[in-house]
PDB file of C-alpha atoms and ligand atoms in Angstrom:
ATOM      1  CA  UNK D   1       1.983 -12.011  -3.446  1.00 86.00           C
ATOM      2  CA  UNK D   2      -1.725 -12.091  -3.758  1.00 93.00           C
ATOM      3  CA  UNK D   3      -4.214  -9.017  -3.562  1.00 96.00           C
ATOM      4  CA  UNK D   4      -7.470  -9.566  -1.702  1.00 97.00           C
ATOM      5  CA  UNK D   5     -10.115  -9.839  -4.440  1.00 97.00           C
ATOM      6  CA  UNK D   6     -12.402  -7.464  -2.887  1.00 96.00           C
ATOM      7  CA  UNK D   7      -9.868  -4.711  -2.218  1.00 97.00           C
ATOM      8  CA  UNK D   8     -10.483  -1.444  -4.062  1.00 97.00           C
ATOM      9  CA  UNK D   9      -7.640  -0.060  -6.041  1.00 97.00           C
ATOM     10  CA  UNK D  10      -6.924   3.571  -7.026  1.00 96.00           C
ATOM     11  CA  UNK D  11      -6.567   3.502 -10.810  1.00 96.00           C
ATOM     12  CA  UNK D  12      -5.595   7.122 -11.116  1.00 96.00           C
ATOM     13  CA  UNK D  13      -2.165   6.143  -9.435  1.00 97.00           C
ATOM     14  CA  UNK D  14      -0.941   4.745 -12.793  1.00 97.00           C
ATOM     15  CA  UNK D  15      -1.180   6.139 -16.239  1.00 97.00           C
ATOM     16  CA  UNK D  16      -0.658   4.458 -19.588  1.00 95.00           C
ATOM     17  CA  UNK D  17       1.072   6.258 -22.379  1.00 92.00           C
ATOM     18  CA  UNK D  18       0.280   5.706 -25.936  1.00 81.00           C
ATOM     19  CA  UNK D  19       3.268   4.262 -27.791  1.00 69.00           C
ATOM     20  CA  UNK D  20       5.245   7.184 -28.722  1.00 54.00           C
ATOM     21  CA  UNK D  21       6.060   7.959 -32.589  1.00 54.00           C
ATOM     22  CA  UNK D  22       9.151   9.816 -33.305  1.00 49.00           C
ATOM     23  CA  UNK D  23      10.969   9.402 -29.970  1.00 45.00           C
ATOM     24  CA  UNK D  24      13.482   7.040 -31.680  1.00 45.00           C
ATOM     25  CA  UNK D  25      17.090   7.451 -30.455  1.00 43.00           C
ATOM     26  CA  UNK D  26      18.326   7.572 -33.974  1.00 41.00           C
ATOM     27  CA  UNK D  27      21.282   5.357 -35.414  1.00 38.00           C
ATOM     28  CA  UNK D  28      22.750   4.743 -32.138  1.00 38.00           C
ATOM     29  CA  UNK D  29      20.231   2.354 -30.887  1.00 40.00           C
ATOM     30  CA  UNK D  30      22.606  -0.663 -30.371  1.00 38.00           C
ATOM     31  CA  UNK D  31      25.261   1.369 -28.429  1.00 37.00           C
ATOM     32  CA  UNK D  32      22.784   3.085 -26.295  1.00 40.00           C
ATOM     33  CA  UNK D  33      20.912  -0.133 -25.541  1.00 40.00           C
ATOM     34  CA  UNK D  34      24.185  -1.812 -24.391  1.00 34.00           C
ATOM     35  CA  UNK D  35      25.228   1.176 -22.440  1.00 38.00           C
ATOM     36  CA  UNK D  36      21.840   1.571 -20.568  1.00 38.00           C
ATOM     37  CA  UNK D  37      21.402  -2.080 -20.005  1.00 37.00           C
ATOM     38  CA  UNK D  38      23.761  -1.484 -17.062  1.00 38.00           C
ATOM     39  CA  UNK D  39      21.459   1.181 -15.640  1.00 46.00           C
ATOM     40  CA  UNK D  40      18.687  -1.488 -14.933  1.00 50.00           C
ATOM     41  CA  UNK D  41      16.388  -0.287 -12.074  1.00 51.00           C
ATOM     42  CA  UNK D  42      18.642   2.781 -12.276  1.00 49.00           C
ATOM     43  CA  UNK D  43      18.139   6.220 -11.005  1.00 44.00           C
ATOM     44  CA  UNK D  44      19.354   9.161 -13.077  1.00 44.00           C
ATOM     45  CA  UNK D  45      19.228   9.291 -16.922  1.00 42.00           C
ATOM     46  CA  UNK D  46      19.977  12.885 -17.184  1.00 40.00           C
ATOM     47  CA  UNK D  47      22.240  13.408 -19.974  1.00 39.00           C
ATOM     48  CA  UNK D  48      22.186   9.584 -20.964  1.00 39.00           C
ATOM     49  CA  UNK D  49      19.598   9.444 -23.760  1.00 41.00           C
ATOM     50  CA  UNK D  50      20.281  12.893 -25.327  1.00 40.00           C
ATOM     51  CA  UNK D  51      18.098  16.029 -25.656  1.00 40.00           C
ATOM     52  CA  UNK D  52      16.006  15.882 -22.451  1.00 40.00           C
ATOM     53  CA  UNK D  53      12.821  17.540 -22.348  1.00 43.00           C
ATOM     54  CA  UNK D  54      10.217  17.601 -25.131  1.00 41.00           C
ATOM     55  CA  UNK D  55      11.509  18.370 -28.542  1.00 43.00           C
ATOM     56  CA  UNK D  56       9.762  20.739 -30.800  1.00 39.00           C
ATOM     57  CA  UNK D  57       7.439  21.928 -28.263  1.00 39.00           C
ATOM     58  CA  UNK D  58       5.204  18.985 -28.812  1.00 46.00           C
ATOM     59  CA  UNK D  59       2.851  18.171 -25.882  1.00 53.00           C
ATOM     60  CA  UNK D  60       4.026  15.328 -23.493  1.00 67.00           C
ATOM     61  CA  UNK D  61       1.376  12.575 -23.501  1.00 79.00           C
ATOM     62  CA  UNK D  62      -0.141  12.893 -19.918  1.00 85.00           C
ATOM     63  CA  UNK D  63      -1.381   9.244 -20.141  1.00 91.00           C
ATOM     64  CA  UNK D  64      -4.596   7.676 -19.196  1.00 94.00           C
ATOM     65  CA  UNK D  65      -5.459   6.255 -15.801  1.00 95.00           C
ATOM     66  CA  UNK D  66      -6.024   2.349 -15.877  1.00 96.00           C
ATOM     67  CA  UNK D  67      -9.733   2.600 -15.241  1.00 97.00           C
ATOM     68  CA  UNK D  68     -10.015  -1.033 -15.962  1.00 97.00           C
ATOM     69  CA  UNK D  69      -8.008  -1.791 -12.715  1.00 97.00           C
ATOM     70  CA  UNK D  70     -10.589  -1.480  -9.995  1.00 97.00           C
ATOM     71  CA  UNK D  71     -10.228  -4.305  -7.506  1.00 97.00           C
ATOM     72  CA  UNK D  72      -7.654  -6.701  -6.123  1.00 97.00           C
ATOM     73  CA  UNK D  73      -9.132  -9.321  -8.315  1.00 97.00           C
ATOM     74  CA  UNK D  74      -8.170  -7.388 -11.386  1.00 97.00           C
ATOM     75  CA  UNK D  75      -4.694  -7.012  -9.814  1.00 97.00           C
ATOM     76  CA  UNK D  76      -4.258 -10.786  -9.520  1.00 96.00           C
ATOM     77  CA  UNK D  77      -5.415 -11.233 -13.008  1.00 96.00           C
ATOM     78  CA  UNK D  78      -3.423  -8.732 -15.033  1.00 95.00           C
ATOM     79  CA  UNK D  79       0.099  -7.272 -14.717  1.00 95.00           C
ATOM     80  CA  UNK D  80      -1.004  -3.865 -15.571  1.00 96.00           C
ATOM     81  CA  UNK D  81      -3.460  -3.967 -12.826  1.00 97.00           C
ATOM     82  CA  UNK D  82      -0.932  -5.324 -10.426  1.00 97.00           C
ATOM     83  CA  UNK D  83       1.027  -2.102 -10.932  1.00 97.00           C
ATOM     84  CA  UNK D  84      -2.057  -0.339  -9.855  1.00 98.00           C
ATOM     85  CA  UNK D  85      -2.335  -2.547  -6.847  1.00 97.00           C
ATOM     86  CA  UNK D  86       1.406  -2.043  -6.113  1.00 97.00           C
ATOM     87  CA  UNK D  87       1.126   1.832  -6.399  1.00 98.00           C
ATOM     88  CA  UNK D  88      -1.888   1.754  -4.002  1.00 97.00           C
ATOM     89  CA  UNK D  89      -0.300  -0.193  -1.589  1.00 97.00           C
ATOM     90  CA  UNK D  90       3.076   1.552  -1.773  1.00 98.00           C
ATOM     91  CA  UNK D  91       1.383   5.067  -1.355  1.00 97.00           C
ATOM     92  CA  UNK D  92      -0.567   3.813   1.719  1.00 97.00           C
ATOM     93  CA  UNK D  93       2.561   2.354   3.212  1.00 98.00           C
ATOM     94  CA  UNK D  94       4.916   5.490   2.636  1.00 98.00           C
ATOM     95  CA  UNK D  95       2.259   8.037   3.843  1.00 97.00           C
ATOM     96  CA  UNK D  96       2.869   6.404   7.299  1.00 96.00           C
ATOM     97  CA  UNK D  97       6.192   5.427   6.960  1.00 97.00           C
ATOM     98  CA  UNK D  98       7.985   8.425   5.224  1.00 98.00           C
ATOM     99  CA  UNK D  99       8.389  10.305   8.428  1.00 97.00           C
ATOM    100  CA  UNK D 100      10.501   7.579  10.004  1.00 96.00           C
ATOM    101  CA  UNK D 101      13.124   8.306   7.493  1.00 97.00           C
ATOM    102  CA  UNK D 102      12.764  12.123   7.983  1.00 96.00           C
ATOM    103  CA  UNK D 103      10.391  12.829   5.195  1.00 97.00           C
ATOM    104  CA  UNK D 104       7.548  14.922   6.354  1.00 97.00           C
ATOM    105  CA  UNK D 105       6.392  16.334   3.050  1.00 97.00           C
ATOM    106  CA  UNK D 106       5.819  12.952   1.112  1.00 98.00           C
ATOM    107  CA  UNK D 107       3.802  12.935  -1.868  1.00 98.00           C
ATOM    108  CA  UNK D 108       2.742  10.430  -4.386  1.00 98.00           C
ATOM    109  CA  UNK D 109       5.134  10.016  -7.359  1.00 98.00           C
ATOM    110  CA  UNK D 110       3.668   9.711 -10.982  1.00 97.00           C
ATOM    111  CA  UNK D 111       3.767   6.371 -12.397  1.00 97.00           C
ATOM    112  CA  UNK D 112       3.656   5.753 -16.216  1.00 96.00           C
ATOM    113  CA  UNK D 113       3.361   2.671 -18.062  1.00 96.00           C
ATOM    114  CA  UNK D 114       4.842   2.962 -21.562  1.00 94.00           C
ATOM    115  CA  UNK D 115       5.837   0.443 -24.409  1.00 92.00           C
ATOM    116  CA  UNK D 116       9.002   0.893 -26.660  1.00 89.00           C
ATOM    117  CA  UNK D 117       9.906   4.478 -26.004  1.00 90.00           C
ATOM    118  CA  UNK D 118       8.722   7.536 -24.206  1.00 90.00           C
ATOM    119  CA  UNK D 119       9.561  11.139 -23.281  1.00 90.00           C
ATOM    120  CA  UNK D 120      10.558  12.032 -19.546  1.00 91.00           C
ATOM    121  CA  UNK D 121      11.791  14.865 -17.630  1.00 91.00           C
ATOM    122  CA  UNK D 122      15.228  13.204 -17.849  1.00 89.00           C
ATOM    123  CA  UNK D 123      15.087  12.805 -21.581  1.00 88.00           C
ATOM    124  CA  UNK D 124      13.812  10.333 -24.146  1.00 88.00           C
ATOM    125  CA  UNK D 125      13.924   6.853 -22.870  1.00 87.00           C
ATOM    126  CA  UNK D 126      13.401   3.409 -24.439  1.00 88.00           C
ATOM    127  CA  UNK D 127      12.387  -0.036 -22.906  1.00 87.00           C
ATOM    128  CA  UNK D 128      15.960  -1.035 -23.070  1.00 84.00           C
ATOM    129  CA  UNK D 129      16.726   1.092 -20.029  1.00 83.00           C
ATOM    130  CA  UNK D 130      14.632  -1.121 -17.790  1.00 86.00           C
ATOM    131  CA  UNK D 131      12.279   0.547 -15.134  1.00 90.00           C
ATOM    132  CA  UNK D 132      13.542   3.894 -13.636  1.00 92.00           C
ATOM    133  CA  UNK D 133      12.690   6.763 -11.505  1.00 93.00           C
ATOM    134  CA  UNK D 134      13.263  10.377 -12.842  1.00 93.00           C
ATOM    135  CA  UNK D 135      13.935  12.805 -10.089  1.00 93.00           C
ATOM    136  CA  UNK D 136      13.273  15.762 -12.373  1.00 93.00           C
ATOM    137  CA  UNK D 137       9.569  14.955 -12.862  1.00 94.00           C
ATOM    138  CA  UNK D 138       9.265  12.785  -9.787  1.00 96.00           C
ATOM    139  CA  UNK D 139       7.961   9.927 -11.969  1.00 96.00           C
ATOM    140  CA  UNK D 140       8.295   6.239 -12.286  1.00 96.00           C
ATOM    141  CA  UNK D 141       8.593   4.713 -15.786  1.00 95.00           C
ATOM    142  CA  UNK D 142       8.000   1.111 -16.441  1.00 95.00           C
ATOM    143  CA  UNK D 143       7.502  -1.069 -19.616  1.00 93.00           C
ATOM    144  CA  UNK D 144       6.046  -4.229 -18.172  1.00 93.00           C
ATOM    145  CA  UNK D 145       7.904  -6.213 -20.932  1.00 91.00           C
ATOM    146  CA  UNK D 146      10.735  -5.839 -18.540  1.00 89.00           C
ATOM    147  CA  UNK D 147       9.247  -8.460 -16.448  1.00 89.00           C
ATOM    148  CA  UNK D 148       9.634 -10.948 -19.344  1.00 87.00           C
ATOM    149  CA  UNK D 149      13.270  -9.844 -19.547  1.00 84.00           C
ATOM    150  CA  UNK D 150      13.776 -10.579 -15.961  1.00 83.00           C
ATOM    151  CA  UNK D 151      12.896 -14.011 -16.244  1.00 82.00           C
ATOM    152  CA  UNK D 152      14.171 -14.921 -19.822  1.00 84.00           C
ATOM    153  CA  UNK D 153      17.366 -12.840 -20.054  1.00 78.00           C
ATOM    154  CA  UNK D 154      18.458 -12.309 -16.331  1.00 78.00           C
ATOM    155  CA  UNK D 155      16.991 -15.839 -14.990  1.00 78.00           C
ATOM    156  CA  UNK D 156      14.889 -14.577 -12.187  1.00 80.00           C
ATOM    157  CA  UNK D 157      12.030 -16.921 -10.988  1.00 79.00           C
ATOM    158  CA  UNK D 158       9.269 -14.490 -11.884  1.00 80.00           C
ATOM    159  CA  UNK D 159       6.400 -14.333  -9.582  1.00 83.00           C
ATOM    160  CA  UNK D 160       4.003 -11.385  -8.621  1.00 87.00           C
ATOM    161  CA  UNK D 161       6.175 -10.256  -5.809  1.00 89.00           C
ATOM    162  CA  UNK D 162       9.237 -10.231  -7.987  1.00 88.00           C
ATOM    163  CA  UNK D 163       7.126  -7.828 -10.169  1.00 91.00           C
ATOM    164  CA  UNK D 164       6.038  -5.634  -7.240  1.00 93.00           C
ATOM    165  CA  UNK D 165       9.696  -5.556  -5.598  1.00 91.00           C
ATOM    166  CA  UNK D 166      10.567  -3.719  -9.035  1.00 92.00           C
ATOM    167  CA  UNK D 167       7.960  -1.077  -8.371  1.00 96.00           C
ATOM    168  CA  UNK D 168       8.745  -0.943  -4.668  1.00 96.00           C
ATOM    169  CA  UNK D 169      12.545  -0.315  -5.649  1.00 94.00           C
ATOM    170  CA  UNK D 170      11.710   2.581  -7.897  1.00 95.00           C
ATOM    171  CA  UNK D 171       9.225   4.064  -5.164  1.00 97.00           C
ATOM    172  CA  UNK D 172      12.305   3.984  -2.856  1.00 97.00           C
ATOM    173  CA  UNK D 173      14.250   6.138  -5.247  1.00 95.00           C
ATOM    174  CA  UNK D 174      11.270   8.720  -4.897  1.00 97.00           C
ATOM    175  CA  UNK D 175      11.666   8.509  -1.118  1.00 98.00           C
ATOM    176  CA  UNK D 176      15.463   9.117  -1.633  1.00 97.00           C
ATOM    177  CA  UNK D 177      14.514  12.098  -3.742  1.00 96.00           C
ATOM    178  CA  UNK D 178      12.632  13.461  -0.835  1.00 97.00           C
ATOM    179  CA  UNK D 179      15.200  12.659   1.630  1.00 97.00           C
ATOM    180  CA  UNK D 180      17.849  14.380  -0.469  1.00 95.00           C
ATOM    181  CA  UNK D 181      19.961  11.239  -0.574  1.00 94.00           C
ATOM    182  CA  UNK D 182      19.624  11.058  -4.518  1.00 91.00           C
ATOM    183  CA  UNK D 183      21.078  14.546  -4.907  1.00 89.00           C
ATOM    184  CA  UNK D 184      23.900  14.245  -2.300  1.00 88.00           C
ATOM    185  CA  UNK D 185      25.016  10.857  -3.760  1.00 88.00           C
ATOM    186  CA  UNK D 186      25.395  11.845  -7.420  1.00 81.00           C
ATOM    187  CA  UNK D 187      29.373  11.805  -7.476  1.00 81.00           C
ATOM    188  CA  UNK D 188      29.639   9.660 -10.461  1.00 81.00           C
ATOM    189  CA  UNK D 189      31.786   7.094  -8.853  1.00 83.00           C
ATOM    190  CA  UNK D 190      31.300   3.286  -9.344  1.00 84.00           C
ATOM    191  CA  UNK D 191      32.167   0.210  -7.575  1.00 86.00           C
ATOM    192  CA  UNK D 192      30.760  -1.828  -4.541  1.00 86.00           C
ATOM    193  CA  UNK D 193      31.305   0.780  -2.081  1.00 89.00           C
ATOM    194  CA  UNK D 194      30.347   3.859  -4.104  1.00 90.00           C
ATOM    195  CA  UNK D 195      27.733   6.134  -3.214  1.00 91.00           C
ATOM    196  CA  UNK D 196      25.731   4.968  -6.436  1.00 89.00           C
ATOM    197  CA  UNK D 197      25.680   1.520  -5.302  1.00 91.00           C
ATOM    198  CA  UNK D 198      24.616   2.438  -1.794  1.00 94.00           C
ATOM    199  CA  UNK D 199      21.717   4.517  -3.167  1.00 94.00           C
ATOM    200  CA  UNK D 200      20.700   1.186  -5.123  1.00 92.00           C
ATOM    201  CA  UNK D 201      20.994  -0.922  -2.096  1.00 95.00           C
ATOM    202  CA  UNK D 202      18.975   1.437   0.023  1.00 96.00           C
ATOM    203  CA  UNK D 203      16.186   1.356  -2.458  1.00 96.00           C
ATOM    204  CA  UNK D 204      16.312  -2.502  -2.246  1.00 94.00           C
ATOM    205  CA  UNK D 205      16.178  -2.105   1.530  1.00 97.00           C
ATOM    206  CA  UNK D 206      13.120   0.121   1.243  1.00 97.00           C
ATOM    207  CA  UNK D 207      11.499  -2.479  -1.017  1.00 96.00           C
ATOM    208  CA  UNK D 208      12.066  -5.137   1.618  1.00 96.00           C
ATOM    209  CA  UNK D 209      10.471  -2.882   4.323  1.00 97.00           C
ATOM    210  CA  UNK D 210       7.458  -2.351   2.280  1.00 96.00           C
ATOM    211  CA  UNK D 211       7.272  -6.092   1.465  1.00 95.00           C
ATOM    212  CA  UNK D 212       7.258  -6.918   5.270  1.00 94.00           C
ATOM    213  CA  UNK D 213       4.554  -4.304   5.877  1.00 95.00           C
ATOM    214  CA  UNK D 214       2.495  -4.867   2.692  1.00 94.00           C
ATOM    215  CA  UNK D 215      -0.174  -6.983   4.169  1.00 92.00           C
ATOM    216  CA  UNK D 216      -0.856  -4.145   6.665  1.00 94.00           C
ATOM    217  CA  UNK D 217      -1.514  -1.607   3.973  1.00 95.00           C
ATOM    218  CA  UNK D 218      -5.266  -0.802   3.248  1.00 95.00           C
ATOM    219  CA  UNK D 219      -7.437   0.468   0.486  1.00 94.00           C
ATOM    220  CA  UNK D 220      -9.265   3.649   1.127  1.00 88.00           C
ATOM    221  CA  UNK D 221     -12.184   1.804   2.832  1.00 91.00           C
ATOM    222  CA  UNK D 222      -9.843   0.050   5.329  1.00 93.00           C
ATOM    223  CA  UNK D 223      -9.966  -3.347   3.471  1.00 95.00           C
ATOM    224  CA  UNK D 224      -6.321  -4.995   3.483  1.00 95.00           C
ATOM    225  CA  UNK D 225      -4.931  -4.911  -0.163  1.00 96.00           C
ATOM    226  CA  UNK D 226      -2.666  -7.742   0.111  1.00 96.00           C
ATOM    227  CA  UNK D 227      -2.551 -11.211   1.766  1.00 94.00           C
ATOM    228  CA  UNK D 228       0.285 -12.177   3.872  1.00 92.00           C
ATOM    229  CA  UNK D 229       3.528 -12.792   2.106  1.00 90.00           C
ATOM    230  CA  UNK D 230       4.855 -16.412   1.667  1.00 90.00           C
ATOM    231  CA  UNK D 231       8.408 -17.653   2.010  1.00 89.00           C
ATOM    232  CA  UNK D 232       8.307 -18.701  -1.452  1.00 89.00           C
ATOM    233  CA  UNK D 233       7.185 -15.233  -2.771  1.00 88.00           C
ATOM    234  CA  UNK D 234       9.993 -13.660  -0.676  1.00 90.00           C
ATOM    235  CA  UNK D 235      12.434 -16.112  -2.447  1.00 89.00           C
ATOM    236  CA  UNK D 236      10.995 -14.979  -5.907  1.00 87.00           C
ATOM    237  CA  UNK D 237      11.644 -11.265  -4.836  1.00 87.00           C
ATOM    238  CA  UNK D 238      15.270 -12.193  -3.769  1.00 89.00           C
ATOM    239  CA  UNK D 239      15.759 -14.013  -7.044  1.00 88.00           C
ATOM    240  CA  UNK D 240      14.813 -10.632  -8.894  1.00 86.00           C
ATOM    241  CA  UNK D 241      17.162  -8.787  -6.756  1.00 85.00           C
ATOM    242  CA  UNK D 242      19.846 -11.117  -7.477  1.00 86.00           C
ATOM    243  CA  UNK D 243      19.130 -11.250 -11.170  1.00 85.00           C
ATOM    244  CA  UNK D 244      19.795  -7.719 -11.546  1.00 81.00           C
ATOM    245  CA  UNK D 245      22.944  -7.649  -9.429  1.00 82.00           C
ATOM    246  CA  UNK D 246      25.910  -6.217 -11.382  1.00 80.00           C
ATOM    247  CA  UNK D 247      27.923  -9.333 -11.169  1.00 83.00           C
ATOM    248  CA  UNK D 248      25.043 -11.227 -12.744  1.00 80.00           C
ATOM    249  CA  UNK D 249      24.489  -8.747 -15.561  1.00 75.00           C
ATOM    250  CA  UNK D 250      28.111  -8.105 -16.385  1.00 74.00           C
ATOM    251  CA  UNK D 251      29.303 -11.870 -15.974  1.00 66.00           C
ATOM    252  CA  UNK D 252      31.351 -13.808 -13.513  1.00 58.00           C
ATOM    253  CA  UNK D 253      34.446 -12.045 -14.376  1.00 61.00           C
ATOM    254  CA  UNK D 254      33.116  -8.541 -14.104  1.00 59.00           C
ATOM    255  CA  UNK D 255      35.135  -5.773 -12.731  1.00 74.00           C
ATOM    256  CA  UNK D 256      33.582  -4.752  -9.553  1.00 81.00           C
ATOM    257  CA  UNK D 257      34.829  -1.372  -9.990  1.00 82.00           C
ATOM    258  CA  UNK D 258      32.232  -0.715 -12.574  1.00 81.00           C
ATOM    259  CA  UNK D 259      29.579  -1.770 -10.373  1.00 82.00           C
ATOM    260  CA  UNK D 260      26.745   0.750 -10.266  1.00 83.00           C
ATOM    261  CA  UNK D 261      23.923  -1.125  -8.368  1.00 86.00           C
ATOM    262  CA  UNK D 262      25.681  -3.862  -6.141  1.00 87.00           C
ATOM    263  CA  UNK D 263      26.481  -7.495  -6.398  1.00 88.00           C
ATOM    264  CA  UNK D 264      23.745 -10.068  -6.299  1.00 89.00           C
ATOM    265  CA  UNK D 265      24.781 -10.836  -2.733  1.00 90.00           C
ATOM    266  CA  UNK D 266      24.523  -7.148  -1.589  1.00 92.00           C
ATOM    267  CA  UNK D 267      21.237  -6.475  -3.120  1.00 92.00           C
ATOM    268  CA  UNK D 268      19.670  -9.640  -1.364  1.00 92.00           C
ATOM    269  CA  UNK D 269      21.349  -8.647   1.912  1.00 94.00           C
ATOM    270  CA  UNK D 270      19.641  -5.325   1.929  1.00 96.00           C
ATOM    271  CA  UNK D 271      16.325  -6.278   0.895  1.00 94.00           C
ATOM    272  CA  UNK D 272      16.402  -8.598   3.854  1.00 94.00           C
ATOM    273  CA  UNK D 273      17.652  -6.058   6.258  1.00 96.00           C
ATOM    274  CA  UNK D 274      14.649  -3.777   5.229  1.00 96.00           C
ATOM    275  CA  UNK D 275      12.353  -6.813   5.362  1.00 95.00           C
ATOM    276  CA  UNK D 276      13.475  -7.474   9.028  1.00 95.00           C
ATOM    277  CA  UNK D 277      14.134  -3.910  10.487  1.00 96.00           C
ATOM    278  CA  UNK D 278      11.836  -1.570   8.373  1.00 97.00           C
ATOM    279  CA  UNK D 279      13.066   1.568   6.632  1.00 98.00           C
ATOM    280  CA  UNK D 280      15.031   2.885   9.731  1.00 96.00           C
ATOM    281  CA  UNK D 281      17.459   0.093   9.233  1.00 96.00           C
ATOM    282  CA  UNK D 282      18.257   1.047   5.698  1.00 97.00           C
ATOM    283  CA  UNK D 283      21.282   3.261   6.296  1.00 97.00           C
ATOM    284  CA  UNK D 284      23.580   1.731   3.570  1.00 96.00           C
ATOM    285  CA  UNK D 285      25.959   4.591   3.999  1.00 95.00           C
ATOM    286  CA  UNK D 286      27.217   3.570   7.520  1.00 95.00           C
ATOM    287  CA  UNK D 287      29.226   0.404   6.741  1.00 94.00           C
ATOM    288  CA  UNK D 288      32.651   0.720   4.975  1.00 92.00           C
ATOM    289  CA  UNK D 289      31.296  -1.762   2.370  1.00 90.00           C
ATOM    290  CA  UNK D 290      27.588  -2.022   2.285  1.00 94.00           C
TER     291      UNK D 290
HETATM  292 ZN1   ZN X 301      17.380   1.610  -8.756  1.00 72.50          ZN
END
């Protein structure tokens, strides 16, 4: 997906944290990494990474705005600035679209780039967890190194829309936090028809809805942020959605009862439903099996 070179970005929408020191997860790194890998693009890390909060009363790194990211040209040139471009577009989209899913008090989530490890309102997290949304501090956390993993470890095509899809999915979890779906669906069940999978598929659906409308989002001066999405770019986003399907991550003989995010087929299906019907079509809780 290509940004209009002259569009103005809002650098304050994404903040970069310094690489944390002393946030390590102790001796259990391997075990925790293996466990958390199943949480890719996940929702709720509460209790998973131990402790929670900020140890020893140290001050949380508030991060620095990505001031080098001023224009669409910057977004086309660097992945960090693409995150700013994505945030600028997603915020503009959801300001208008949130009421259609019953949210009348929409506000912008915090969005932090980090590397290796960081402290969050949901506990300490390492990059092994993949990008995630923490409802406790209404923040998205992302290490752009994940995009390399998407291509090399999970076999996605890559491409800029695949990167933006990941952000749009996490933004979708923020919307779900505001609709109350995140809170009401936290039953700890797994499997293809579990509430947890329905939450993930709805976030994919919201990502598809944004994708279809993205070229209609504007910068603060009214300049369109993005050029019209191409079919090839949509295929790249679908490839990313499939790559993080539970059956792909867990293997072909995976036990579907352990699924937390849905199969490759389910994730692609709901992205397309959102793409074609908008966020109002994203009721992943209605069908017996979504
Ligand atoms: Zn998710």
